[in-house]
Short mmCIF file of C-alpha atoms and ligand atoms in Angstrom, two decimals:
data_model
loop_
_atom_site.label_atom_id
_atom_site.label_comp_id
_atom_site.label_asym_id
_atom_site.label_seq_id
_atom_site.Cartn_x
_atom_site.Cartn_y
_atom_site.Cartn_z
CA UNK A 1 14.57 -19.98 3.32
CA UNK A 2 11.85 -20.53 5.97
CA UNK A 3 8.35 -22.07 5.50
CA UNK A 4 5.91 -20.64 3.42
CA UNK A 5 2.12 -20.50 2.30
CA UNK A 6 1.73 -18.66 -0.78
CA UNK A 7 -1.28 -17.92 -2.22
CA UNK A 8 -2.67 -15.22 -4.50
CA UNK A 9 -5.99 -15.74 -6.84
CA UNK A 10 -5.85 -12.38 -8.45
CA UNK A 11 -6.14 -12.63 -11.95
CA UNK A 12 -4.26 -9.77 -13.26
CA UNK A 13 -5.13 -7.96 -16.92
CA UNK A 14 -2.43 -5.95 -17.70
CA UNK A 15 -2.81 -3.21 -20.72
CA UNK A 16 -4.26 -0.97 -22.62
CA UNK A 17 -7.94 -1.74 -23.30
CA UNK A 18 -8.10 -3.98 -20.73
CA UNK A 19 -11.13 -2.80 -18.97
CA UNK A 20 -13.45 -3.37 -21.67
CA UNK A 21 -12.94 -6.80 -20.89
CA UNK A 22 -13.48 -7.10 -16.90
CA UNK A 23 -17.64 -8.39 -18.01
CA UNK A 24 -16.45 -11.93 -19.00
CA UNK A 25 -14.73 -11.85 -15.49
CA UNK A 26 -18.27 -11.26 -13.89
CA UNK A 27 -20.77 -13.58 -13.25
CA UNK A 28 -23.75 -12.64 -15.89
CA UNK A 29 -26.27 -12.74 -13.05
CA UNK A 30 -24.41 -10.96 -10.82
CA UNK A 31 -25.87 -7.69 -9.37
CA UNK A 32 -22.54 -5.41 -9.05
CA UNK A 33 -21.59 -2.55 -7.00
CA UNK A 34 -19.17 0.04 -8.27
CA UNK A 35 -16.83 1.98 -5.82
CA UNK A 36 -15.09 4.92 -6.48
CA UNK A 37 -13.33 7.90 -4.90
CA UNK A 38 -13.85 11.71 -5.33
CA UNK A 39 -14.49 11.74 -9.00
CA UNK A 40 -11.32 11.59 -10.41
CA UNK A 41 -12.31 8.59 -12.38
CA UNK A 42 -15.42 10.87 -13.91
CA UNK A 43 -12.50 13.33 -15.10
CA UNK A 44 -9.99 11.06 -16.99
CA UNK A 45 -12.78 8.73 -18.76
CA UNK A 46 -12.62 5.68 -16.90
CA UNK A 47 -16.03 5.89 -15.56
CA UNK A 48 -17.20 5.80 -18.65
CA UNK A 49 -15.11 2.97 -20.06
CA UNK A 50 -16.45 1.08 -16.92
CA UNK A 51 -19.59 1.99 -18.07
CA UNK A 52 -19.42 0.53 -21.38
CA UNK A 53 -18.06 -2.74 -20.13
CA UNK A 54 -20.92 -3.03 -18.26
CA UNK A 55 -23.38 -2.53 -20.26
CA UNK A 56 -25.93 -5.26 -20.08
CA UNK A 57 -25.37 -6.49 -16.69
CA UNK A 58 -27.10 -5.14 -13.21
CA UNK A 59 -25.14 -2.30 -11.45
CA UNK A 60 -25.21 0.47 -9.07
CA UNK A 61 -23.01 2.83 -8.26
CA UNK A 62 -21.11 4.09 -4.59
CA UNK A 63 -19.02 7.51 -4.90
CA UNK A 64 -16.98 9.25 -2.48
CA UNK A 65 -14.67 6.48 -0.48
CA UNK A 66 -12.30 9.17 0.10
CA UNK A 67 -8.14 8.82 0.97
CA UNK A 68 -7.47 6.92 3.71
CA UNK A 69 -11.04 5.59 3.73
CA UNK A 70 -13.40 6.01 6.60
CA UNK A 71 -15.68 3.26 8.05
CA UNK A 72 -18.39 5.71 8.39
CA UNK A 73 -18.21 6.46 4.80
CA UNK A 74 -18.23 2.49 3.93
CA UNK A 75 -20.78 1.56 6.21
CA UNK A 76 -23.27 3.53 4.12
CA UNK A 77 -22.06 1.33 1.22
CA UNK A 78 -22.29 -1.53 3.34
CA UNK A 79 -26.17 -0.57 4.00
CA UNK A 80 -26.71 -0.32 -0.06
CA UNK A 81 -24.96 -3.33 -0.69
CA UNK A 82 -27.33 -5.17 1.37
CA UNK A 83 -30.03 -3.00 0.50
CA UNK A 84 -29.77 -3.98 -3.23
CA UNK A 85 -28.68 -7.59 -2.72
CA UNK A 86 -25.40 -6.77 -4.67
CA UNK A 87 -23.18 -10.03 -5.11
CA UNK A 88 -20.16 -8.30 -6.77
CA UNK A 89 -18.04 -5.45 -5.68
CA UNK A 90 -16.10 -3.49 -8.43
CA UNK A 91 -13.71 -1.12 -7.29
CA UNK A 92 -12.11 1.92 -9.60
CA UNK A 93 -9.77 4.01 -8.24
CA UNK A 94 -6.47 4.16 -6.20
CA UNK A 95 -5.58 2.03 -3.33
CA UNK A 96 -8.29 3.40 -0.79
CA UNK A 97 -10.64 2.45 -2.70
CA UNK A 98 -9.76 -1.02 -3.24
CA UNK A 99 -9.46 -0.94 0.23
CA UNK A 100 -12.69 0.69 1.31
CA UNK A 101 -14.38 -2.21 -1.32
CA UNK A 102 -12.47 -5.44 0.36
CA UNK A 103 -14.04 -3.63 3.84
CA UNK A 104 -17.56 -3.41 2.16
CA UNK A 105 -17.16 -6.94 0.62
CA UNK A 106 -16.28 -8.14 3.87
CA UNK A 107 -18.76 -6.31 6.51
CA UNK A 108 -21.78 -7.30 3.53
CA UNK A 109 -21.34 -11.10 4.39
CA UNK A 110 -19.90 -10.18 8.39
CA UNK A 111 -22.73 -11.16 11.11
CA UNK A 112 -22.07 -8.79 14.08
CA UNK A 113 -20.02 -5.07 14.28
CA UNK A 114 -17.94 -4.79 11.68
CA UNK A 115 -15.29 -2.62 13.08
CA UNK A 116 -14.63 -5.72 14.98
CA UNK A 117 -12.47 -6.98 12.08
CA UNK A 118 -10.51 -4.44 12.66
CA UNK A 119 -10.27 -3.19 16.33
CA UNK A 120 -10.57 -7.38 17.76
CA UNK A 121 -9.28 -9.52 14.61
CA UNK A 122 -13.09 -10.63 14.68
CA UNK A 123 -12.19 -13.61 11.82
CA UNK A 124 -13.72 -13.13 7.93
CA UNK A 125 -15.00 -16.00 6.91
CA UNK A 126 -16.62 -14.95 3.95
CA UNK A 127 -16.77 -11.56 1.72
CA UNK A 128 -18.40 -10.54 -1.45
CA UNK A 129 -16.30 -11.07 -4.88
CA UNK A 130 -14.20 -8.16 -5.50
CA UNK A 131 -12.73 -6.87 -9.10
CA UNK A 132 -10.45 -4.05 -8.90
CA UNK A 133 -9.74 -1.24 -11.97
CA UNK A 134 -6.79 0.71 -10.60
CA UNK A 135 -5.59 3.75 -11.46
CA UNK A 136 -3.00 4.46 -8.80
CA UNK A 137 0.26 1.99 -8.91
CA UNK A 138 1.32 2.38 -5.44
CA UNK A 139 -0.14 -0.23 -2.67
CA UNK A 140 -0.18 -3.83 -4.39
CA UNK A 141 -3.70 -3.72 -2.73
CA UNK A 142 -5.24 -4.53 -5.97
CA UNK A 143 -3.45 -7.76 -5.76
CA UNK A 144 -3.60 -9.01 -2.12
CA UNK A 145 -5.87 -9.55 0.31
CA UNK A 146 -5.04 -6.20 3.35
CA UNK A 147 -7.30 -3.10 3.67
CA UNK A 148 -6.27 -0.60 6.27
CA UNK A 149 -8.89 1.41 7.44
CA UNK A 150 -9.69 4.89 9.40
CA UNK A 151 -12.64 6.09 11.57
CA UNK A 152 -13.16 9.40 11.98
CA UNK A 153 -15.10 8.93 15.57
CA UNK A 154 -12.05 7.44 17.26
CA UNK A 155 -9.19 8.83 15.09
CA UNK A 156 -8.23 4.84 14.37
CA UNK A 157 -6.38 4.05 11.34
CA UNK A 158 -6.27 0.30 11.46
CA UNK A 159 -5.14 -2.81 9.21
CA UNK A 160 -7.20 -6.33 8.59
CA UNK A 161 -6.45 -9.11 5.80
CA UNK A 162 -8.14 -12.01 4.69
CA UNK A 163 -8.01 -14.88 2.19
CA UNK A 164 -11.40 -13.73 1.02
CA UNK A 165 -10.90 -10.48 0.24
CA UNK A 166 -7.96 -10.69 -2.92
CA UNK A 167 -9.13 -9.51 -5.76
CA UNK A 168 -10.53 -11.86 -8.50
CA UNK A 169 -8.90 -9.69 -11.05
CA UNK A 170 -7.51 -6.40 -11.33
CA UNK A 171 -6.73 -4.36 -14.50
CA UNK A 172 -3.89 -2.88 -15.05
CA UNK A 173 -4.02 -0.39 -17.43
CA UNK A 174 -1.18 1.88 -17.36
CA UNK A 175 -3.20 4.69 -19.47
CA UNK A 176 -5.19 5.24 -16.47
CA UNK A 177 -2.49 6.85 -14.40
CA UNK A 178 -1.56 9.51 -16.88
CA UNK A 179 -4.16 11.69 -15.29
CA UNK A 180 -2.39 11.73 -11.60
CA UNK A 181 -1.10 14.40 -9.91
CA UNK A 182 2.63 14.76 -9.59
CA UNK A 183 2.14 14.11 -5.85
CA UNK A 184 0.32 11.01 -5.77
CA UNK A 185 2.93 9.37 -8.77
CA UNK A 186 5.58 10.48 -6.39
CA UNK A 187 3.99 8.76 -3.41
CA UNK A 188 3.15 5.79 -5.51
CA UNK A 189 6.79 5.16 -6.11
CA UNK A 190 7.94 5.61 -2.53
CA UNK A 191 5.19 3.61 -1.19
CA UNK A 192 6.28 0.93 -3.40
CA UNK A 193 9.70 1.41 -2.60
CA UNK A 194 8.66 1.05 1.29
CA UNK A 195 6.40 -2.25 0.74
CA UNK A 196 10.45 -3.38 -0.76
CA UNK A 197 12.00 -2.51 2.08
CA UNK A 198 9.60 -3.87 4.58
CA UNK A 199 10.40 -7.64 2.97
CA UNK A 200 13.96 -7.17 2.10
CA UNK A 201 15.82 -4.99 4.79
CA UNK A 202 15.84 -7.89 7.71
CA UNK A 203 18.54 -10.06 7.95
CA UNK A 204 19.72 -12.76 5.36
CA UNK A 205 17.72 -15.77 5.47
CA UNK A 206 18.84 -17.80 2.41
CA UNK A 207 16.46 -16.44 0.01
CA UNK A 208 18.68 -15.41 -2.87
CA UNK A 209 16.01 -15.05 -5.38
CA UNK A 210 13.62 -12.71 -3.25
CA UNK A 211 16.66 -10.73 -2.53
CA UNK A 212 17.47 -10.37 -6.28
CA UNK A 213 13.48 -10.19 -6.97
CA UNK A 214 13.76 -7.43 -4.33
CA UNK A 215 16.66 -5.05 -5.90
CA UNK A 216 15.13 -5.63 -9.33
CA UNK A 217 12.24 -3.66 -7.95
CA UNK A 218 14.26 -1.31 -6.20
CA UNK A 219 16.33 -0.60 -9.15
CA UNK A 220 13.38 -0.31 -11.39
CA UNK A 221 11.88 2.08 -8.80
CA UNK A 222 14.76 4.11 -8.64
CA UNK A 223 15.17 4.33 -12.25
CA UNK A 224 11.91 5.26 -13.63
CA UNK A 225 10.16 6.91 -10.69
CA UNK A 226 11.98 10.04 -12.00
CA UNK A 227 10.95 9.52 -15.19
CA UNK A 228 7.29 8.81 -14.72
CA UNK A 229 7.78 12.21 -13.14
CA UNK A 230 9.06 14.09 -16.25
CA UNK A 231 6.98 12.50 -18.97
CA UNK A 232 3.51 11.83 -17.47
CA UNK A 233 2.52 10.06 -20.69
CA UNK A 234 4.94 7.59 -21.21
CA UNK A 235 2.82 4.57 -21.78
CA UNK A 236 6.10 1.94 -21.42
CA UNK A 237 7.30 3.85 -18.22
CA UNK A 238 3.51 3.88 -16.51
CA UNK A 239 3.47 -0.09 -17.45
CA UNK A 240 6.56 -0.54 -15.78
CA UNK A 241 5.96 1.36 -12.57
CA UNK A 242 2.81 0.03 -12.31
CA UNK A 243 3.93 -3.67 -12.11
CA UNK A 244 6.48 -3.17 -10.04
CA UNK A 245 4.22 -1.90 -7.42
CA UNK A 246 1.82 -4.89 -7.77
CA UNK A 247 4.90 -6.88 -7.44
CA UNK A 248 6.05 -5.14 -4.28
CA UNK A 249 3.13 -6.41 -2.43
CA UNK A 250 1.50 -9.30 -4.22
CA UNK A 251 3.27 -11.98 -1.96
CA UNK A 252 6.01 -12.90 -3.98
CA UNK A 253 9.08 -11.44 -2.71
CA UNK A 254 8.17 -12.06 0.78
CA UNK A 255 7.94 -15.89 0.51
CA UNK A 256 10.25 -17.57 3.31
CA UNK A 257 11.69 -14.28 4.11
CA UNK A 258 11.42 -12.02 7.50
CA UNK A 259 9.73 -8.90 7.29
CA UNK A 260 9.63 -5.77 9.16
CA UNK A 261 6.51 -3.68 8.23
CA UNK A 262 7.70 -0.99 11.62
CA UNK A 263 7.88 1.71 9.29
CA UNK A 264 4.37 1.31 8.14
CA UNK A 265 2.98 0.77 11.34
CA UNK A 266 5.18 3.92 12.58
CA UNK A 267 3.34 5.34 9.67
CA UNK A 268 0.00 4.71 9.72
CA UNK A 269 -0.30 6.04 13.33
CA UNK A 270 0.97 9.49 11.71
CA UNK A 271 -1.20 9.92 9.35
CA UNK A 272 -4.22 9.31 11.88
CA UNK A 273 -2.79 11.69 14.23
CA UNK A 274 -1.56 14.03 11.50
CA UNK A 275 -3.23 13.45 8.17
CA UNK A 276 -0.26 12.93 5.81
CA UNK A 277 -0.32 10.92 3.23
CA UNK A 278 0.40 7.45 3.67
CA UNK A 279 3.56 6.99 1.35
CA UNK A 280 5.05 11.01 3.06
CA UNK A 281 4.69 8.91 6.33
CA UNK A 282 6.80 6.34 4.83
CA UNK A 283 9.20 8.62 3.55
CA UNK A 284 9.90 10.34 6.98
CA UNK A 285 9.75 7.23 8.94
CA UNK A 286 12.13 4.62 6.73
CA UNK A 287 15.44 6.35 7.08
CA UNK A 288 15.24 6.63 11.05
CA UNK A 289 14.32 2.54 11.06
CA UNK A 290 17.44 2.17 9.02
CA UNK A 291 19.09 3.97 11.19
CA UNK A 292 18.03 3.09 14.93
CA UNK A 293 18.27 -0.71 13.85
CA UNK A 294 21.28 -0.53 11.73
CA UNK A 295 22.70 -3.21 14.14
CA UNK A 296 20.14 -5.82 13.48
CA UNK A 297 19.85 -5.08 9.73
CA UNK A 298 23.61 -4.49 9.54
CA UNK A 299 24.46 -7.62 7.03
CA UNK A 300 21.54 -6.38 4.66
CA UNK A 301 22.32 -2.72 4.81
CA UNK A 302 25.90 -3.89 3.31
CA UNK A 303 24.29 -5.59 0.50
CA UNK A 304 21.88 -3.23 -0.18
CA UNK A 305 24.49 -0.40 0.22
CA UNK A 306 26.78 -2.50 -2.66
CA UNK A 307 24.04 -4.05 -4.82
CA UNK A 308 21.40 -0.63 -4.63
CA UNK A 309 23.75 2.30 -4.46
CA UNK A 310 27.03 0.70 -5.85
CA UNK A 311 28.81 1.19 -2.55
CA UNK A 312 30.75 -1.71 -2.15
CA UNK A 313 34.26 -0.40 -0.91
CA UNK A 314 35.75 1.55 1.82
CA UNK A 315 34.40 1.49 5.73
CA UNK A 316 31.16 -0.44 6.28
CA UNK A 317 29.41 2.15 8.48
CA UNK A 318 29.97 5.03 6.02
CA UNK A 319 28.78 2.65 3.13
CA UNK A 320 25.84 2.33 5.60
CA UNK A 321 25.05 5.50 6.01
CA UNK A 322 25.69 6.64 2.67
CA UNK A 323 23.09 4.36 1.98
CA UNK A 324 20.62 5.98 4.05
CA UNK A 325 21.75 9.38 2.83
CA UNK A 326 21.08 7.90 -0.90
CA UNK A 327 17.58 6.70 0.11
CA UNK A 328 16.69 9.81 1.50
CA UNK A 329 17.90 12.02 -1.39
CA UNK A 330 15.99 9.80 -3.86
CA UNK A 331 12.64 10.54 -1.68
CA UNK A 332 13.21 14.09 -1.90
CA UNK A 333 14.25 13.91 -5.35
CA UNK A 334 10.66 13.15 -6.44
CA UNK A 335 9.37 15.88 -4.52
CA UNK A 336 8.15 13.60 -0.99
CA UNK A 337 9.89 15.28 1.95
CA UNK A 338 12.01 12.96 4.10
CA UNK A 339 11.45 15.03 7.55
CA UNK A 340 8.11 15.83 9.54
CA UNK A 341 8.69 19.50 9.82
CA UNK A 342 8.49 19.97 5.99
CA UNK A 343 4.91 18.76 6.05
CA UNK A 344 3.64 21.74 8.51
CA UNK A 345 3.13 19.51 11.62
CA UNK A 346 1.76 21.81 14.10
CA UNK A 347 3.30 21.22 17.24
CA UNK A 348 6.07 18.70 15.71
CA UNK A 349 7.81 18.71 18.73
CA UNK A 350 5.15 16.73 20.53
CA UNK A 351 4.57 13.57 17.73
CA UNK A 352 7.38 11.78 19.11
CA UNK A 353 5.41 10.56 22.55
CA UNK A 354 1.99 11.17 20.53
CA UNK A 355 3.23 8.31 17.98
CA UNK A 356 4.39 6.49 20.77
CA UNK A 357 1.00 6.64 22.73
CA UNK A 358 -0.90 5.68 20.29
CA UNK A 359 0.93 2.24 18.81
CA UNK A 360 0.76 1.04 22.82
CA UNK A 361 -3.06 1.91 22.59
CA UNK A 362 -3.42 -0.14 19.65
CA UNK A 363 -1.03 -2.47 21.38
CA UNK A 364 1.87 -2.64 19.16
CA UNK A 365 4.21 -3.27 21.42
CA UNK A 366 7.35 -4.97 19.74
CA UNK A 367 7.35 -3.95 15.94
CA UNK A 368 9.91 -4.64 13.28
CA UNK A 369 11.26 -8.29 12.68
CA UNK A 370 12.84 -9.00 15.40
CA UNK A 371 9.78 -7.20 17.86
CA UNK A 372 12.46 -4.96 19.78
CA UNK A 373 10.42 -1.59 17.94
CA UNK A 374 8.86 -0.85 21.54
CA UNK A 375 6.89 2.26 21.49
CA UNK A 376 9.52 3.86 23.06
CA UNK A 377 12.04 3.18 20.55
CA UNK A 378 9.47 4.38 18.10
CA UNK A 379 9.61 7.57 19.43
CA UNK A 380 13.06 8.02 19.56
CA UNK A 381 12.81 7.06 16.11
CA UNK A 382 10.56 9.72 15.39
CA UNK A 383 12.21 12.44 17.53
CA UNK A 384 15.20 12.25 14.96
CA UNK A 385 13.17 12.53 12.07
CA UNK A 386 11.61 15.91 12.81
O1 LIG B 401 -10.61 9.89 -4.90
P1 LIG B 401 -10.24 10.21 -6.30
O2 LIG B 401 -10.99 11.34 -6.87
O3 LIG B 401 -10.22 9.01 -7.19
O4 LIG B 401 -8.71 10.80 -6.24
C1 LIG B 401 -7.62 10.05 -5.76
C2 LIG B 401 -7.14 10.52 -4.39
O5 LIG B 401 -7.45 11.86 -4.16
C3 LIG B 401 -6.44 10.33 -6.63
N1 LIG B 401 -6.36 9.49 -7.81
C4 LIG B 401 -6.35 8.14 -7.88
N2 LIG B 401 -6.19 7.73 -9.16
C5 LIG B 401 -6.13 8.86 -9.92
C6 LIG B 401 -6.24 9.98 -9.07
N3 LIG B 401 -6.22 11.25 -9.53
C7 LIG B 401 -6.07 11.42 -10.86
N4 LIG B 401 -5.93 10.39 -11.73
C8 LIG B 401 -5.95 9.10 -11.30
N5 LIG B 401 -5.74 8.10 -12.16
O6 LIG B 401 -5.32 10.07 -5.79
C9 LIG B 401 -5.65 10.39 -4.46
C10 LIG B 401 -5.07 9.35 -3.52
O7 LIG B 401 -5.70 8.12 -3.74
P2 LIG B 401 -5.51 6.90 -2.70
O8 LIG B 401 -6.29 5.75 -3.22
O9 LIG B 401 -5.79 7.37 -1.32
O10 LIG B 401 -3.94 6.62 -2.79
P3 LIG B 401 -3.13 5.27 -2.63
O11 LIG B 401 -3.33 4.36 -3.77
O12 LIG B 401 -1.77 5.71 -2.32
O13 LIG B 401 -3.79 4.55 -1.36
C11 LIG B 401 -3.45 4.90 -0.04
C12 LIG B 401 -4.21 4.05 0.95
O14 LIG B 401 -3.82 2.67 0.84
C13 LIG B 401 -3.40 2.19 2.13
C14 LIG B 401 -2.87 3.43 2.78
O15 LIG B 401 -2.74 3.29 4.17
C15 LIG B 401 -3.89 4.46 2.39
O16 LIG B 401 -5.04 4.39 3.20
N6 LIG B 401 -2.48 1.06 1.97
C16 LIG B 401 -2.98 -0.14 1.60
C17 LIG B 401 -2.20 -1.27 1.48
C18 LIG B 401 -2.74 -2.58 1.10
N7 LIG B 401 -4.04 -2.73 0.95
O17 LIG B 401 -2.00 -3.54 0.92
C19 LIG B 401 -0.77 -1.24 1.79
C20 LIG B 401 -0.20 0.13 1.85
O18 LIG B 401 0.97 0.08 2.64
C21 LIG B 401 -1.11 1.18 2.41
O19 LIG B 401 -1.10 1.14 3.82
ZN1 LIG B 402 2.44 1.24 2.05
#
C-alpha cells in the first residue's frame, strides 16, 4: 500500500427523518443560505421539510443552480451571500448543487477572481461552512471536498478541491430519491460505478482491503441498480444505493491506492463540448479506457474479470474482454447508452480531435495513472466509442 493522508469531516445522517434534525448541526447564530436547483425539491416536499427544520433560525434562500452548474449562475449567489453576511451554506439537491454551494462557500471568503480557483489552482484557504441535504446518490460530493464547475462564457467545465469545502454533514435520506427520474437513478448508479473504477482499475498495489471494499461496491451496484430501477419506492434498496455512492467517493477506497480518473476527465470535456450528462459521458468513455490501456491495467482486468463477472477460466484476453462486454451491457441495461452516436451528437465524427483539443487547452496532457492518456490517445479513445 503506498502513503496516505486521509481525511474526511463530514458528518453523515443517514435515514428517514433525518433532516428535521440538520438545526442542532447549525450554529444558532448563524445566518444560512439555502441552495437549490430547478425546483425539484419544491415538488417532492423537501423544501418544506427544510423549512420546518429551520424554523427559528436566520435564512435566505438561492434557487436555480442548474446541472452542471454555471459560475455565472453562482456568482449571483456569491453577491447575496456577501450581501446578507450569510455564515452558513445549506445545500438541497443533487450533486450540482452541492457543488455550485462548496464554489459559493469558497468564492464568499476568496479575495481576488474567483474563477481563478478553477482556471489557475488559485489556493482556498478558507470557505463558508457547508451542510448538504441530498437527494441524488450519485457523486459522493456530499461527502468530499471537489466541485467541478462550468462557465457558459468560455464553454469551461473545470474541477477544484479543497480541505475547506467537505461538508460538515450531509443527510442521507433515502426517501428523498423516490421522486427521481428514471434517467438520473440510472446515471446515479453508473456514475458511482465510474468513481469505482477510477480507484480500483490501476494496477495491484497491495491494498487488499480497498480492492475487496471496491468489488463490494461494484457488486452492490450491479445488483440493485436494476432494482432501484423497477421499484422506485423501495426504501431498503434507495438506502443501499445511496451509501454506496457516498462510499465510492468519500476517500476510503482510494487510500494508498493509484487512481486513474482519465475517464472523467475524457468526460467532463464532453459534456462541455456536447452537453451530456455527466454519468452518459462516463458510460461512453469507460469501456474504450479499458480497452486502449488493457496492457497497463491487464493484472486488474483479470481480477476484476474473475471476482466482478465470475470469469475466472479459459484465455485471459477473452476473460478481458468479456469483461468489458459485461460492463457495457450492464450500462445499457439501465437505460445509459454506452456509444456517442446514441446520444444525437451532431457531427460525431468530429469529437474525437474536438475532445482532444480541448484537454491540451486545459493542459491535460498525460491522464490516467500512469500519465501515458496524451490527448492524442484520448482521441483515439474516443474515435472507437462513436
Ligand atoms: O435541479 P433540480 O430541479 O433539483 O433537478 C435535478 C436535476 O435536473 C434532478 N433531481 C435531483 N434530485 C432530484 C431530482 N429530481 C427529482 N427528484 C429528486 N430527488 O436531477 C437533475 C440532475 O441533478 P444533478 O445534481 O446535476 O446530478 P448529479 O448529482 O448527477 O450531479 C452531476 C454534477 O456533479 C459533478 C458532475 O460533473 C456534474 O456537474 N460531479 C461532481 C463530483 C464531486 N463533487 O465529487 C464528482 C463527479 O464525478 C461529478 O463530476
Ligand atoms: Zn463522476
Amino acid at each position: 500500500m503506498q502513503n496516505f493522508s486521509y481525511y474526511n469531516p463530514t458528518r453523515i445522517l443517514f435515514g428517514e427523518g433525518q433532516i428535521a434534525s440538520i438545526a442542532s448541526h447549525i450554529p444558532a447564530h448563524a445566518r444560512v443560505l439555502v441552495t437549490y436547483g430547478g425546483g425539484s425539491i419544491r415538488k417532492n416536499g423537501v423544501y418544506d421539510q427544510v423549512a420546518a427544520a429551520l424554523a427559528g433560525l436566520t435564512w435566505f434562500e438561492f434557487g436555480g443552480i442548474e446541472p452542471n452548474p454555471r459560475y455565472e449562475t453562482l456568482m449571483r449567489a456569491v453577491a447575496l451571500a456577501r450581501l446578507e453576511r450569510i455564515d452558513f451554506v445549506l445545500a438541497v439537491g443533487g450533486g450540482s448543487v452541492a457543488d455550485g454551494s462548496k464554489f459559493i462557500a469558497a468564492a464568499a471568503r476568496f479575495e481576488g477572481e474567483p474563477w481563478d480557483i478553477l482556471a489557475r489552482h488559485a489556493p482556498v484557504h478558507a470557505a463558508l461552512p457547508l451542510g448538504v441535504v441530498l437527494t441524488l446518490p450519485a457523486t459522493g460530493s456530499e461527502s468530499n471536498g471537489f466541485a467541478v464547475i462550468s462557465r457558459e462564457a468560455t464553454g469551461d467545465k473545470l474541477s477544484f478541491g479543497s480541505e475547506h469545502c467537505y461538508p460538515v454533514f450531509a443527510v442521507l435520506d433515502p426517501r428523498t430519491t423516490f421522486s427521481l427520474p428514471p434517467r438520473q437513478v440510472a446515471n446515479g448508479v453508473v456514475d458511482a460505478f465510474v468513481h469505482t473504477m477510477e480507484q480500483y482499475m490501476t494496477y495491484p498495489a497491495d491494498a487488499p482491503l480497498q480492492d475487496r471494499f471496491a468489488e463490494g461496491i461494484l457488486h452492490t451496484l450491479i445488483e440493485l441498480g436494476p432494482q432501484a430501477l423497477a421499484r422506485p419506492d423501495d426504501y431498503a434498496v434507495r438506502a443501499s444505493l445511496m451509501w454506496s455512492a457516498t462510499l465510492a467517493l468519500n476517500g476510503l477506497i482510494g487510500c494508498g491506492v493509484p487512481q486513474d480518473w482519465a475517464t472523467h476527465m475524457i468526460g467532463h470535456e464532453i459534456t462541455a463540448e456536447f452537453g451530456l450528462d455527466h454519468a452518459q459521458t462516463l458510460a461512453v468513455v469507460l469501456p474504450g479506457v479499458l480497452r486502449a490501456r488493457r496492457a497497463d491495467k491487464r493484472a486488474k482486468l483479470l481480477q476484476y474479470a474473475a471476482r466482478v463477472w465470475n470469469r475466472a477460466d479459459g484465455d485471459e484476453d477473452a476473460r478481458i474482454e468479456a469483461a468489458i462486454v459485461a460492463t457495457e451491457r450492464f450500462f445499457e441495461s439501465l437505460g445509459v447508452p454506452t456509444r456517442l452516436a446514441a446520444y444525437g451528437v451532431a457531427e460525431a465524427a468530429a469529437a474525437p480531435a474536438k475532445i482532444s483539443a480541448r484537454l491540451a487547452a486545459h493542459g491535460f496532457k498525460a491522464l490516467g495513472e500512469h500519465g501515458r492518456i496524451t490527448p492524442a490517445i484520448a482521441g483515439e479513445i474516443l474515435a472507437a466509442r462513436l
